[in-house]
CSV table of C-alpha atoms in Angstrom, one decimal:
chain,number,residue,atom,x,y,z
V,14,UNK,CA,118.0,79.6,123.5
V,15,UNK,CA,114.9,81.1,125.1
V,16,UNK,CA,113.8,84.7,124.6
V,17,UNK,CA,111.1,86.9,126.0
V,18,UNK,CA,109.4,89.7,124.1
V,19,UNK,CA,108.3,92.3,126.6
V,20,UNK,CA,105.0,94.1,125.9
V,21,UNK,CA,102.6,96.6,127.5
V,22,UNK,CA,99.7,94.9,129.3
V,23,UNK,CA,97.1,93.8,126.7
V,24,UNK,CA,99.5,93.6,123.8
V,25,UNK,CA,100.7,90.1,124.4
V,26,UNK,CA,98.5,88.3,121.8
V,27,UNK,CA,99.4,90.8,119.1
V,28,UNK,CA,103.1,90.3,119.8
V,29,UNK,CA,102.5,86.5,119.8
V,30,UNK,CA,100.8,86.8,116.4
V,31,UNK,CA,103.8,88.8,115.0
V,32,UNK,CA,106.2,86.2,116.3
V,33,UNK,CA,104.3,83.4,114.7
V,34,UNK,CA,104.4,85.3,111.4
V,35,UNK,CA,108.2,85.5,111.8
V,36,UNK,CA,108.4,81.8,112.3
V,37,UNK,CA,109.4,81.8,115.9
V,38,UNK,CA,108.7,78.9,118.2
V,39,UNK,CA,106.4,80.1,121.0
V,40,UNK,CA,106.6,78.4,124.4
V,41,UNK,CA,103.1,77.2,125.2
V,42,UNK,CA,101.8,78.7,128.4
V,43,UNK,CA,104.7,81.1,128.7
V,44,UNK,CA,106.6,81.0,132.0
V,45,UNK,CA,105.5,80.8,135.5
V,46,UNK,CA,105.1,84.2,137.2
V,47,UNK,CA,105.9,86.0,133.9
V,48,UNK,CA,103.4,88.5,132.5
V,49,UNK,CA,103.5,91.3,130.0
V,50,UNK,CA,105.1,89.5,127.1
V,51,UNK,CA,105.6,86.4,125.1
V,52,UNK,CA,108.2,83.6,125.5
V,53,UNK,CA,109.8,82.0,122.4
V,54,UNK,CA,112.7,79.8,121.5
V,55,UNK,CA,115.3,79.9,118.7
V,56,UNK,CA,118.8,80.9,117.7
V,57,UNK,CA,120.5,84.2,117.2
V,58,UNK,CA,118.8,84.7,113.9
V,59,UNK,CA,115.4,84.6,115.7
V,60,UNK,CA,116.6,87.1,118.2
V,61,UNK,CA,117.9,89.5,115.6
V,62,UNK,CA,114.7,89.0,113.5
V,63,UNK,CA,112.5,89.8,116.5
V,64,UNK,CA,114.3,93.1,117.2
V,65,UNK,CA,114.2,94.1,113.6
V,66,UNK,CA,110.5,93.3,112.9
V,67,UNK,CA,108.4,93.4,116.1
V,68,UNK,CA,106.0,96.3,116.0
V,69,UNK,CA,104.2,95.9,119.4
V,70,UNK,CA,107.0,94.7,121.7
V,71,UNK,CA,109.0,97.0,124.0
V,72,UNK,CA,112.1,94.9,124.4
V,73,UNK,CA,113.5,91.4,123.6
V,74,UNK,CA,115.3,89.7,126.5
V,75,UNK,CA,117.6,86.7,126.1
V,76,UNK,CA,117.6,84.2,129.0
V,77,UNK,CA,121.0,84.0,130.6
V,78,UNK,CA,119.7,81.5,133.1
V,79,UNK,CA,116.3,80.6,134.4
V,80,UNK,CA,114.4,78.5,137.0
V,81,UNK,CA,117.2,78.1,139.5
V,82,UNK,CA,116.3,78.3,143.2
V,83,UNK,CA,118.2,80.5,145.6
V,84,UNK,CA,117.1,81.0,149.2
V,85,UNK,CA,120.2,82.7,150.5
V,86,UNK,CA,122.8,85.1,149.0
V,87,UNK,CA,125.6,82.6,148.9
V,88,UNK,CA,123.5,80.2,146.9
V,89,UNK,CA,122.4,83.0,144.5
V,90,UNK,CA,126.0,84.0,143.9
V,91,UNK,CA,127.3,80.5,143.4
V,92,UNK,CA,124.5,79.5,140.9
V,93,UNK,CA,124.7,82.8,139.1
V,94,UNK,CA,128.5,82.4,138.7
V,95,UNK,CA,127.9,79.3,136.6
V,96,UNK,CA,125.9,81.2,133.9
V,97,UNK,CA,127.5,82.0,130.5
V,98,UNK,CA,128.0,85.8,131.1
V,99,UNK,CA,130.8,85.8,128.5
V,100,UNK,CA,128.1,85.5,125.7
V,101,UNK,CA,126.7,88.9,126.6
V,102,UNK,CA,129.7,90.9,127.8
V,103,UNK,CA,132.9,92.1,126.3
V,104,UNK,CA,136.0,92.5,128.5
V,105,UNK,CA,135.7,95.6,130.7
V,106,UNK,CA,132.1,96.4,129.6
V,107,UNK,CA,130.0,98.0,132.3
V,108,UNK,CA,126.7,96.4,133.5
V,109,UNK,CA,123.4,97.7,134.7
V,110,UNK,CA,121.4,95.2,136.8
V,111,UNK,CA,117.7,95.6,137.5
V,112,UNK,CA,116.4,93.2,140.1
V,113,UNK,CA,112.9,92.5,141.4
V,114,UNK,CA,111.7,90.1,144.0
V,115,UNK,CA,108.2,88.7,144.7
V,116,UNK,CA,107.3,86.4,147.5
V,117,UNK,CA,111.0,85.4,147.9
V,118,UNK,CA,113.3,85.2,150.9
V,119,UNK,CA,115.8,87.3,149.1
V,120,UNK,CA,113.6,90.4,149.0
V,121,UNK,CA,116.3,93.1,149.0
V,122,UNK,CA,116.7,94.0,145.3
V,123,UNK,CA,119.8,96.1,145.9
V,124,UNK,CA,121.5,93.2,147.6
V,125,UNK,CA,120.4,90.8,144.8
V,126,UNK,CA,122.0,93.1,142.2
V,127,UNK,CA,125.3,93.2,144.2
V,128,UNK,CA,125.5,89.4,144.3
V,129,UNK,CA,124.8,89.1,140.6
V,130,UNK,CA,127.6,91.6,139.9
V,131,UNK,CA,129.9,89.6,142.1
V,132,UNK,CA,128.8,86.4,140.3
V,133,UNK,CA,129.7,88.0,136.9
V,134,UNK,CA,133.1,88.8,138.4
V,135,UNK,CA,133.6,85.3,139.6
V,136,UNK,CA,132.8,83.9,136.1
V,137,UNK,CA,134.9,86.4,134.1
V,138,UNK,CA,137.7,87.0,136.6
V,139,UNK,CA,137.0,90.7,137.0
V,140,UNK,CA,134.3,92.6,138.7
V,141,UNK,CA,132.4,94.6,136.0
V,142,UNK,CA,131.9,98.3,136.4
V,143,UNK,CA,128.5,99.2,137.8
V,144,UNK,CA,126.7,102.2,139.3
V,145,UNK,CA,126.4,105.8,138.1
V,146,UNK,CA,129.9,105.9,136.7
V,147,UNK,CA,129.6,102.5,134.9
V,148,UNK,CA,129.4,104.0,131.4
V,149,UNK,CA,132.6,106.0,131.8
V,150,UNK,CA,134.4,103.0,133.3
V,151,UNK,CA,133.2,100.7,130.5
V,152,UNK,CA,135.0,102.7,127.7
V,153,UNK,CA,133.3,103.2,124.4
V,154,UNK,CA,130.9,100.3,125.0
V,155,UNK,CA,127.4,101.2,126.4
V,156,UNK,CA,126.6,99.3,129.6
V,157,UNK,CA,124.9,95.9,129.1
V,158,UNK,CA,121.6,95.7,131.1
V,159,UNK,CA,120.6,92.5,132.9
V,160,UNK,CA,117.2,91.8,134.4
V,161,UNK,CA,116.9,89.6,137.4
V,162,UNK,CA,113.6,88.3,138.7
V,163,UNK,CA,113.0,86.3,141.8
V,164,UNK,CA,109.5,84.8,142.2
V,165,UNK,CA,108.9,82.4,145.1
V,166,UNK,CA,112.7,81.9,145.4
V,167,UNK,CA,113.0,80.9,141.7
V,168,UNK,CA,115.5,83.1,139.8
V,169,UNK,CA,115.5,84.1,136.1
V,170,UNK,CA,118.3,86.2,134.7
V,171,UNK,CA,118.0,87.9,131.3
V,172,UNK,CA,120.1,90.1,129.0
V,173,UNK,CA,118.5,93.0,127.3
V,174,UNK,CA,119.2,92.5,123.6
V,175,UNK,CA,117.4,95.7,122.5
V,176,UNK,CA,119.0,98.5,124.3
V,177,UNK,CA,116.7,101.5,123.8
V,178,UNK,CA,113.1,100.6,123.9
V,179,UNK,CA,111.8,99.3,120.6
V,180,UNK,CA,109.2,102.1,120.2
V,181,UNK,CA,112.2,104.3,119.5
V,182,UNK,CA,112.2,103.7,115.8
V,183,UNK,CA,114.5,106.6,115.2
V,184,UNK,CA,112.1,108.8,113.1
V,185,UNK,CA,110.2,110.7,115.8
V,186,UNK,CA,112.6,113.5,116.7
V,187,UNK,CA,109.8,116.0,116.9
V,188,UNK,CA,106.6,115.5,118.8
V,189,UNK,CA,103.3,117.3,119.1
V,190,UNK,CA,101.3,117.3,122.4
V,191,UNK,CA,100.7,114.0,124.2
V,192,UNK,CA,102.6,111.8,121.7
V,193,UNK,CA,101.5,108.3,121.2
V,194,UNK,CA,104.1,105.5,121.5
V,195,UNK,CA,104.9,103.9,118.2
V,196,UNK,CA,104.3,100.4,119.6
V,197,UNK,CA,100.8,101.4,120.8
V,198,UNK,CA,100.1,103.0,117.4
V,199,UNK,CA,101.1,99.7,115.7
V,200,UNK,CA,99.0,97.7,118.2
V,201,UNK,CA,95.9,99.9,117.4
V,202,UNK,CA,96.4,99.2,113.7
V,203,UNK,CA,96.7,95.5,114.2
V,204,UNK,CA,93.9,95.3,116.6
V,205,UNK,CA,91.6,97.3,114.3
V,206,UNK,CA,91.8,94.5,111.7
V,207,UNK,CA,93.0,96.8,109.0
V,208,UNK,CA,93.7,94.7,105.9
V,209,UNK,CA,96.6,96.9,104.7
V,210,UNK,CA,94.8,97.3,101.3
V,211,UNK,CA,91.8,99.6,102.1
V,212,UNK,CA,92.3,103.3,102.7
V,213,UNK,CA,93.1,104.5,106.3
V,214,UNK,CA,92.3,107.8,107.9
V,215,UNK,CA,93.5,109.5,111.2
V,216,UNK,CA,91.7,112.8,111.7
V,217,UNK,CA,93.6,113.6,115.0
V,218,UNK,CA,97.1,112.8,113.7
V,219,UNK,CA,99.3,114.8,116.1
V,220,UNK,CA,102.9,113.8,115.4
V,221,UNK,CA,101.7,111.4,112.7
V,222,UNK,CA,102.6,108.2,114.6
V,223,UNK,CA,99.5,106.2,113.5
V,224,UNK,CA,99.8,107.2,109.9
V,225,UNK,CA,103.6,106.5,109.8
V,226,UNK,CA,103.2,103.1,111.5
V,227,UNK,CA,100.4,102.3,109.0
V,228,UNK,CA,102.7,103.2,106.1
V,229,UNK,CA,105.5,101.0,107.5
V,230,UNK,CA,103.0,98.2,107.9
V,231,UNK,CA,101.5,98.5,104.5
V,232,UNK,CA,104.9,98.7,102.8
V,233,UNK,CA,106.3,95.8,104.8
V,234,UNK,CA,109.1,97.9,106.2
V,235,UNK,CA,110.6,96.6,109.5
V,236,UNK,CA,110.4,99.2,112.3
V,237,UNK,CA,114.0,98.4,113.5
V,238,UNK,CA,115.8,98.8,110.1
V,239,UNK,CA,117.3,102.2,110.9
V,240,UNK,CA,118.5,101.7,114.5
V,241,UNK,CA,121.1,99.9,116.6
V,242,UNK,CA,120.6,97.3,119.3
V,243,UNK,CA,122.4,96.1,122.4
V,244,UNK,CA,123.1,92.6,120.9
V,245,UNK,CA,125.4,94.3,118.3
V,246,UNK,CA,127.9,94.7,121.2
V,247,UNK,CA,127.8,91.1,122.3
V,248,UNK,CA,131.0,89.1,121.6
V,249,UNK,CA,129.3,86.7,119.2
V,250,UNK,CA,127.5,89.3,117.2
V,251,UNK,CA,127.3,88.3,113.5
V,252,UNK,CA,127.2,91.4,111.2
V,253,UNK,CA,126.8,89.2,108.1
V,254,UNK,CA,123.7,87.6,109.6
V,255,UNK,CA,122.3,91.0,110.4
V,256,UNK,CA,122.9,92.3,106.9
V,257,UNK,CA,121.3,89.2,105.4
V,258,UNK,CA,118.2,89.8,107.5
V,259,UNK,CA,118.1,93.5,106.4
V,260,UNK,CA,118.5,92.4,102.8
V,261,UNK,CA,115.7,89.9,103.0
V,262,UNK,CA,113.4,92.5,104.6
V,263,UNK,CA,114.2,95.0,101.8
V,264,UNK,CA,113.5,92.4,99.1
V,265,UNK,CA,110.1,91.5,100.7
V,266,UNK,CA,109.1,95.2,101.0
V,267,UNK,CA,106.2,96.4,98.8
V,268,UNK,CA,106.4,99.4,96.4
V,269,UNK,CA,103.0,100.9,97.0
V,270,UNK,CA,100.5,101.4,99.9
V,271,UNK,CA,96.8,102.2,100.0
V,272,UNK,CA,95.7,105.8,100.6
V,273,UNK,CA,96.7,106.8,104.1
V,274,UNK,CA,95.3,110.2,105.1
V,275,UNK,CA,96.3,112.1,108.3
V,276,UNK,CA,95.0,115.4,109.4
V,277,UNK,CA,94.9,117.7,112.4
V,278,UNK,CA,93.6,121.2,113.1
V,279,UNK,CA,97.0,122.2,114.5
V,280,UNK,CA,99.3,123.4,111.7
V,281,UNK,CA,102.4,122.9,113.9
V,282,UNK,CA,101.4,119.3,114.5
V,283,UNK,CA,101.0,118.6,110.8
V,284,UNK,CA,104.4,120.0,110.0
V,285,UNK,CA,105.9,117.9,112.8
V,286,UNK,CA,104.1,114.8,111.4
V,287,UNK,CA,105.5,115.5,107.9
V,288,UNK,CA,109.0,115.8,109.2
V,289,UNK,CA,108.7,112.5,111.1
V,290,UNK,CA,107.3,110.8,108.1
V,291,UNK,CA,110.2,112.0,106.0
V,292,UNK,CA,112.7,110.6,108.5
V,293,UNK,CA,110.8,107.3,108.5
V,294,UNK,CA,111.1,107.2,104.7
V,295,UNK,CA,107.3,107.1,104.1
V,296,UNK,CA,106.4,110.7,103.4
V,297,UNK,CA,105.3,109.8,99.9
V,298,UNK,CA,102.9,107.2,101.3
V,299,UNK,CA,100.9,109.6,103.6
V,300,UNK,CA,98.6,112.5,102.6
V,301,UNK,CA,98.9,115.1,105.4
V,302,UNK,CA,96.6,118.1,105.7
V,303,UNK,CA,95.6,120.7,108.2
V,304,UNK,CA,91.8,120.6,108.8
V,305,UNK,CA,89.2,120.2,111.5
V,306,UNK,CA,87.5,116.9,112.0
V,307,UNK,CA,84.4,118.3,110.4
V,308,UNK,CA,86.3,118.9,107.2
V,309,UNK,CA,87.7,115.4,106.6
V,310,UNK,CA,87.2,113.9,103.2
V,311,UNK,CA,87.4,110.1,103.3
V,312,UNK,CA,88.0,108.6,99.9
V,313,UNK,CA,85.2,106.5,98.2
V,314,UNK,CA,84.6,103.0,99.3
V,315,UNK,CA,84.9,101.4,102.8
V,316,UNK,CA,88.1,101.9,104.8
V,317,UNK,CA,89.4,102.3,108.3
V,318,UNK,CA,89.5,105.2,110.7
V,319,UNK,CA,92.1,104.6,113.4
V,320,UNK,CA,92.7,107.5,115.7
V,321,UNK,CA,93.7,108.8,119.2
V,322,UNK,CA,91.6,111.9,119.9
V,323,UNK,CA,92.2,114.1,123.0
V,324,UNK,CA,90.7,112.6,126.1
V,325,UNK,CA,91.2,115.3,128.7
V,326,UNK,CA,94.1,114.0,130.8
V,327,UNK,CA,96.9,116.0,129.3
V,328,UNK,CA,96.1,118.0,126.1
V,329,UNK,CA,92.6,119.2,127.0
V,330,UNK,CA,92.6,118.9,130.8
V,331,UNK,CA,89.6,120.8,132.2
V,332,UNK,CA,87.8,120.9,128.9
V,333,UNK,CA,84.5,119.2,128.2
V,334,UNK,CA,85.2,117.0,125.3
V,335,UNK,CA,81.7,115.5,124.9
V,336,UNK,CA,80.9,117.7,122.0
V,337,UNK,CA,84.1,116.7,120.2
V,338,UNK,CA,83.3,113.0,120.4
V,339,UNK,CA,79.7,113.7,119.5
V,340,UNK,CA,80.9,115.6,116.4
V,341,UNK,CA,83.3,112.8,115.5
V,342,UNK,CA,80.5,110.3,115.5
V,343,UNK,CA,78.3,112.6,113.5
V,344,UNK,CA,80.9,113.3,110.9
V,345,UNK,CA,81.8,109.6,110.5
V,346,UNK,CA,78.1,108.7,110.0
V,347,UNK,CA,77.7,111.4,107.4
V,348,UNK,CA,81.0,110.9,105.5
V,349,UNK,CA,82.3,107.4,106.2
V,350,UNK,CA,79.3,105.0,106.5
V,351,UNK,CA,80.4,101.4,106.4
V,352,UNK,CA,83.9,102.2,107.4
V,353,UNK,CA,85.6,100.4,110.3
V,354,UNK,CA,86.6,102.5,113.2
V,355,UNK,CA,89.1,102.2,116.1
V,356,UNK,CA,89.2,105.0,118.7
V,357,UNK,CA,91.7,105.0,121.6
V,358,UNK,CA,90.3,106.7,124.8
V,359,UNK,CA,90.6,106.5,128.5
V,360,UNK,CA,86.9,107.3,129.2
V,361,UNK,CA,84.2,105.0,128.1
V,362,UNK,CA,81.6,107.8,128.6
V,363,UNK,CA,83.4,109.9,125.9
V,364,UNK,CA,83.4,106.9,123.5
V,365,UNK,CA,79.6,106.6,124.2
V,366,UNK,CA,79.1,110.2,123.0
V,367,UNK,CA,80.2,109.2,119.5
V,368,UNK,CA,76.9,107.3,119.2
V,369,UNK,CA,78.7,104.5,117.5
V,370,UNK,CA,78.3,100.9,118.5
V,371,UNK,CA,81.8,100.0,119.8
V,372,UNK,CA,83.5,96.9,121.2
V,373,UNK,CA,85.6,98.2,124.1
V,374,UNK,CA,87.1,94.9,125.3
V,375,UNK,CA,90.6,95.7,124.1
V,376,UNK,CA,92.5,97.5,126.9
V,377,UNK,CA,96.1,98.5,127.5
V,378,UNK,CA,98.0,101.5,128.9
V,379,UNK,CA,99.1,104.8,127.3
V,380,UNK,CA,101.6,106.8,129.4
V,381,UNK,CA,100.6,105.0,132.5
V,382,UNK,CA,96.9,105.6,131.9
V,383,UNK,CA,94.4,102.8,131.3
V,384,UNK,CA,92.9,103.1,127.9
V,385,UNK,CA,90.4,101.2,125.7
V,386,UNK,CA,90.3,100.8,122.0
V,387,UNK,CA,86.7,101.2,120.8
V,388,UNK,CA,86.2,99.1,117.6
V,389,UNK,CA,83.2,98.9,115.4
V,390,UNK,CA,81.7,99.8,112.0
V,391,UNK,CA,80.1,103.2,111.2
V,392,UNK,CA,76.4,102.7,110.8
């Protein structure tokens, strides 16, 4: 089968690297008109493995059908009714259909969704529950979400195998101000080039997401090991296969991690971070402390600073943060010479105030805001 790992803009290559490490067969060149992710092929084990292990993807979609042309609604319904919907739906299960159309004659997304629901009914002999009351009508099973894309009259239909977004690892029940998504924190770590052996420091830890993701990464713990997925409700779900993948991941996990230090001047944030780390099962691997950035104490030898300081849009709106960034640069030059650094920020001018020579070519979005990851070596 063919699958698609959805990512935030800019994280595609990181997700592709992860998939290669998992042994997935990537589709060269991806798919026409598809952006924001990576296409790969395999069996159900590859789908399960991707949901379990991917750190930078938001969802994993399974292709129900792709690249069939439809220029009118009758054609769309007829061709969609030939798709194997029974692989992804249990009897009576409700559906949610998300449709988009780009440069296609069938431009009304609501009408497209209606025809797809009708096509499912044609195939299965019963119209599936849809709409606001779909969950109640579908009984104990959560609604199965399908994604329909029309690009230049070419239709692709996908089943959401993940359910909740993959950044919801299950450990972050408490958040500090302006929380960082787990997938972005993992992307920062991977993009920083951290070798998973040298010490790592986050002096603006907030909810602790970067430090927790670093501990999971260093210990080799898969981010999806403590949560459920939509594919677990599919008719062909294989619990034994899933348990074997969990067992293999547990066997491959490491017993120790390098020193991971996380600090914040806000005492409440530090307590929140500790609670999140405990739920993630990595509290023993992270050293949390309450301190200002000027009081950080990096361990001897080179390491990595990976951090997400305030940049004025939510936490410190209206405040002049130039002094904070200048102080960060000064402290790092004084206390962490030779260390690698990766700083996430929405404002290149603020990064410039650190006085550090940074490569800002890596870009993505954080909460709908365009951000850059400034990477370099403290000199």
